[in-house]
């Protein structure tokens, strides 16, 4: 967040240069203020009057991003807290930053160390993922097979009388094939068992018609269907 956020939260170490700061004064201090871009003109017209002891015409633009402009100003240290509060009331964000070359160098080295650690961890977890992928994928396919079996029992009843298949269509033909299968097996949308009872004297209105549920089950097919997305296997990584 400190490296990638906007100027109201981003680390200023790599942005603020020595020439932007008043260094070595016992009484004066440079403050850095993140100002919303739509309030930049208001800042220029008002920062000198936010409190007493603000050095006139000391503000300069340090950096900009899509949301904020970073301005500097010089104030007496004794009014820093008051200046910060008044700036907050005006929707200006005073950043807590003091230029220190030694600390900035330490932060730079620490950031480099973190990047190296990240690269090392990424390499380790990539190797772990490659080694574990086949086991995870096999378990995933088994779970899909179990779901097909359970759903088929729930939908068509027992004893089991169905044929599970794995179909790998051309991606461009997938929707067309699915639609064709749905049309071919459309007769399964009404339970054959209930229909038989209706034909033997049962009430026809007792038949369970899946058409009544089309508004709820928008992805319903007359056959049990689960998708195995293979496209990620084609990725180079």
Coordinates of C-alpha atoms in Angstrom, one line a residue:
X1 CA 0.0 0.0 0.0
X2 CA 2.9 2.3 0.8
X3 CA 4.4 1.7 -2.6
X4 CA 1.3 1.7 -4.8
X5 CA -1.2 3.9 -3.1
X6 CA -2.0 7.5 -3.9
X7 CA 0.0 10.5 -2.5
X8 CA -2.2 10.6 0.6
X9 CA -0.8 7.2 1.8
X10 CA 2.2 6.4 -0.4
X11 CA 5.7 6.4 1.1
X12 CA 7.3 9.7 0.2
X13 CA 10.9 8.5 0.5
X14 CA 11.4 8.0 -3.2
X15 CA 9.4 11.2 -4.1
X16 CA 10.7 14.0 -1.9
X17 CA 14.3 15.1 -2.7
X18 CA 16.7 17.0 -0.6
X19 CA 16.1 20.2 -2.5
X20 CA 12.4 20.1 -1.5
X21 CA 13.3 20.4 2.2
X22 CA 14.6 23.0 4.6
X23 CA 17.2 21.0 6.6
X24 CA 19.1 22.1 9.8
X25 CA 16.8 24.8 11.1
X26 CA 16.0 24.8 14.8
X27 CA 12.7 26.7 14.3
X28 CA 11.4 26.0 10.8
X29 CA 10.2 22.8 9.3
X30 CA 9.0 21.8 5.8
X31 CA 5.7 20.0 5.8
X32 CA 4.3 18.0 2.9
X33 CA 0.6 18.1 2.2
X34 CA -1.5 15.9 -0.1
X35 CA -4.2 18.0 -1.6
X36 CA -7.1 16.7 -3.7
X37 CA -6.5 17.9 -7.2
X38 CA -9.9 19.7 -7.3
X39 CA -8.7 21.7 -4.2
X40 CA -5.3 22.7 -5.5
X41 CA -6.3 26.3 -6.2
X42 CA -7.9 26.6 -2.8
X43 CA -4.6 25.4 -1.2
X44 CA -2.6 28.0 -3.1
X45 CA -5.0 30.7 -2.0
X46 CA -5.3 29.7 1.7
X47 CA -2.3 27.8 3.0
X48 CA -0.6 31.0 4.2
X49 CA -3.6 31.8 6.4
X50 CA -4.3 28.4 7.8
X51 CA -2.4 29.5 11.0
X52 CA 0.1 32.1 12.0
X53 CA 3.8 31.6 11.4
X54 CA 3.6 30.1 7.9
X55 CA 6.3 31.3 5.6
X56 CA 4.7 33.3 2.8
X57 CA 5.1 31.9 -0.7
X58 CA 6.9 28.8 0.6
X59 CA 4.7 26.3 -1.1
X60 CA 5.9 24.4 -4.1
X61 CA 4.5 21.5 -6.1
X62 CA 6.5 18.3 -5.4
X63 CA 4.5 15.6 -7.3
X64 CA 1.1 14.7 -8.7
X65 CA -0.9 11.6 -9.4
X66 CA -4.4 11.0 -10.7
X67 CA -6.0 12.0 -7.3
X68 CA -3.7 14.2 -5.3
X69 CA -1.1 16.9 -5.7
X70 CA 1.7 16.9 -3.2
X71 CA 2.7 20.4 -2.0
X72 CA 5.4 21.5 0.4
X73 CA 5.2 24.5 2.8
X74 CA 7.5 25.9 5.5
X75 CA 6.0 26.6 9.0
X76 CA 7.4 27.2 12.4
X77 CA 7.7 24.0 14.4
X78 CA 5.7 25.5 17.3
X79 CA 2.6 25.7 15.1
X80 CA 2.9 22.4 13.3
X81 CA 0.0 20.7 15.3
X82 CA -2.3 23.6 14.8
X83 CA -1.4 23.8 11.1
X84 CA -2.1 20.1 10.7
X85 CA -5.5 20.4 12.3
X86 CA -6.5 23.4 10.3
X87 CA -5.4 21.7 7.1
X88 CA -7.4 18.6 8.0
X89 CA -10.5 20.8 8.4
X90 CA -9.9 22.1 4.9
X91 CA -9.5 18.5 3.6
X92 CA -5.8 18.8 3.1
X93 CA -3.7 15.8 4.4
X94 CA -0.5 16.7 6.1
X95 CA 1.9 13.8 5.7
X96 CA 4.0 12.6 8.6
X97 CA 7.4 12.9 6.9
X98 CA 10.8 14.2 7.9
X99 CA 13.6 14.1 5.5
X100 CA 16.4 11.9 6.8
X101 CA 18.9 10.6 4.3
X102 CA 20.2 7.8 6.5
X103 CA 16.6 6.5 7.2
X104 CA 15.7 6.8 3.5
X105 CA 18.7 4.6 2.6
X106 CA 17.7 2.1 5.2
X107 CA 14.2 2.0 3.8
X108 CA 15.5 1.5 0.3
X109 CA 17.7 -1.4 1.4
X110 CA 14.7 -2.9 3.3
X111 CA 12.5 -2.6 0.3
X112 CA 15.1 -4.4 -1.9
X113 CA 15.3 -7.1 0.7
X114 CA 11.5 -7.6 0.7
X115 CA 11.5 -7.9 -3.1
X116 CA 14.2 -10.6 -2.9
X117 CA 12.2 -12.4 -0.3
X118 CA 9.1 -12.2 -2.4
X119 CA 10.9 -13.6 -5.4
X120 CA 12.3 -16.5 -3.4
X121 CA 8.9 -17.3 -1.9
X122 CA 7.2 -17.1 -5.3
X123 CA 9.8 -19.5 -6.7
X124 CA 9.2 -22.0 -3.8
X125 CA 5.4 -21.9 -4.0
X126 CA 5.6 -22.3 -7.8
X127 CA 7.6 -25.5 -7.4
X128 CA 5.2 -26.7 -4.8
X129 CA 2.2 -26.0 -7.0
X130 CA 3.7 -27.8 -10.0
X131 CA 4.4 -30.9 -7.8
X132 CA 0.9 -30.8 -6.3
X133 CA -1.1 -30.0 -9.4
X134 CA -1.6 -33.5 -10.7
X135 CA -2.9 -34.7 -7.3
X136 CA -5.2 -31.8 -6.8
X137 CA -6.6 -32.0 -10.4
X138 CA -7.2 -35.8 -10.0
X139 CA -9.1 -35.2 -6.8
X140 CA -11.1 -32.4 -8.5
X141 CA -12.2 -34.7 -11.3
X142 CA -13.2 -37.4 -8.8
X143 CA -15.3 -34.9 -6.9
X144 CA -17.0 -33.9 -10.2
X145 CA -17.7 -37.6 -10.9
X146 CA -19.2 -38.0 -7.4
X147 CA -21.5 -35.0 -8.0
X148 CA -22.7 -36.5 -11.3
X149 CA -23.5 -39.8 -9.6
X150 CA -25.3 -38.2 -6.6
X151 CA -27.2 -35.7 -8.8
X152 CA -28.3 -38.5 -11.1
X153 CA -29.6 -40.6 -8.2
X154 CA -31.5 -37.6 -6.9
X155 CA -33.0 -36.7 -10.2
X156 CA -33.7 -40.1 -11.8
X157 CA -34.1 -42.3 -8.7
X158 CA -32.9 -45.8 -8.0
X159 CA -31.8 -48.3 -9.1
X160 CA -29.2 -46.4 -11.1
X161 CA -30.1 -46.3 -14.8
X162 CA -27.9 -43.7 -16.5
X163 CA -24.6 -43.4 -18.4
X164 CA -22.0 -40.9 -17.3
X165 CA -19.8 -39.5 -20.1
X166 CA -17.0 -37.0 -20.4
X167 CA -17.3 -34.8 -23.5
X168 CA -14.5 -32.6 -24.7
X169 CA -15.9 -30.4 -27.4
X170 CA -14.2 -27.8 -29.5
X171 CA -14.6 -24.6 -27.4
X172 CA -16.3 -22.8 -30.4
X173 CA -18.8 -25.6 -30.6
X174 CA -19.5 -26.0 -26.9
X175 CA -22.7 -24.0 -26.7
X176 CA -24.1 -25.6 -29.9
X177 CA -23.4 -29.1 -28.6
X178 CA -25.0 -28.3 -25.2
X179 CA -28.1 -27.0 -26.9
X180 CA -28.3 -30.0 -29.2
X181 CA -28.1 -32.4 -26.2
X182 CA -30.7 -30.4 -24.4
X183 CA -33.1 -30.7 -27.3
X184 CA -32.3 -34.4 -27.7
X185 CA -33.0 -35.2 -24.0
X186 CA -35.9 -32.7 -23.6
X187 CA -38.2 -35.6 -22.8
X188 CA -36.4 -36.1 -19.5
X189 CA -37.6 -32.8 -18.2
X190 CA -40.8 -34.6 -17.0
X191 CA -40.2 -37.5 -14.7
X192 CA -41.0 -40.7 -16.5
X193 CA -41.8 -42.5 -13.3
X194 CA -44.5 -40.0 -12.3
X195 CA -45.8 -40.0 -15.9
X196 CA -46.2 -43.8 -15.7
X197 CA -48.3 -43.5 -12.5
X198 CA -50.4 -40.8 -14.2
X199 CA -50.9 -43.2 -17.1
X200 CA -52.2 -46.0 -14.7
X201 CA -54.9 -43.8 -13.3
X202 CA -52.9 -41.3 -11.3
X203 CA -53.7 -37.6 -11.6
X204 CA -51.9 -36.1 -14.5
X205 CA -51.4 -32.9 -12.7
X206 CA -49.1 -34.7 -10.2
X207 CA -46.4 -35.0 -12.9
X208 CA -43.3 -33.1 -11.9
X209 CA -42.6 -30.7 -14.8
X210 CA -39.2 -28.9 -14.7
X211 CA -40.6 -26.2 -17.0
X212 CA -42.2 -24.7 -13.9
X213 CA -38.7 -24.0 -12.5
X214 CA -37.1 -22.4 -15.6
X215 CA -37.2 -18.9 -14.0
X216 CA -35.3 -20.2 -11.0
X217 CA -33.0 -22.7 -12.7
X218 CA -31.9 -20.7 -15.6
X219 CA -29.0 -23.0 -16.3
X220 CA -31.1 -26.2 -16.0
X221 CA -30.5 -28.9 -18.5
X222 CA -32.6 -32.1 -18.9
X223 CA -29.5 -34.1 -18.3
X224 CA -27.1 -33.8 -15.4
X225 CA -24.3 -31.5 -16.4
X226 CA -21.2 -30.2 -14.7
X227 CA -18.5 -28.2 -16.4
X228 CA -14.7 -28.8 -16.2
X229 CA -13.0 -25.7 -17.4
X230 CA -9.9 -26.8 -19.3
X231 CA -8.8 -23.4 -20.7
X232 CA -6.4 -22.7 -17.9
X233 CA -4.4 -25.7 -19.0
X234 CA -3.6 -24.0 -22.3
X235 CA -1.9 -21.0 -20.5
X236 CA 1.9 -20.9 -21.0
X237 CA 2.5 -20.4 -17.3

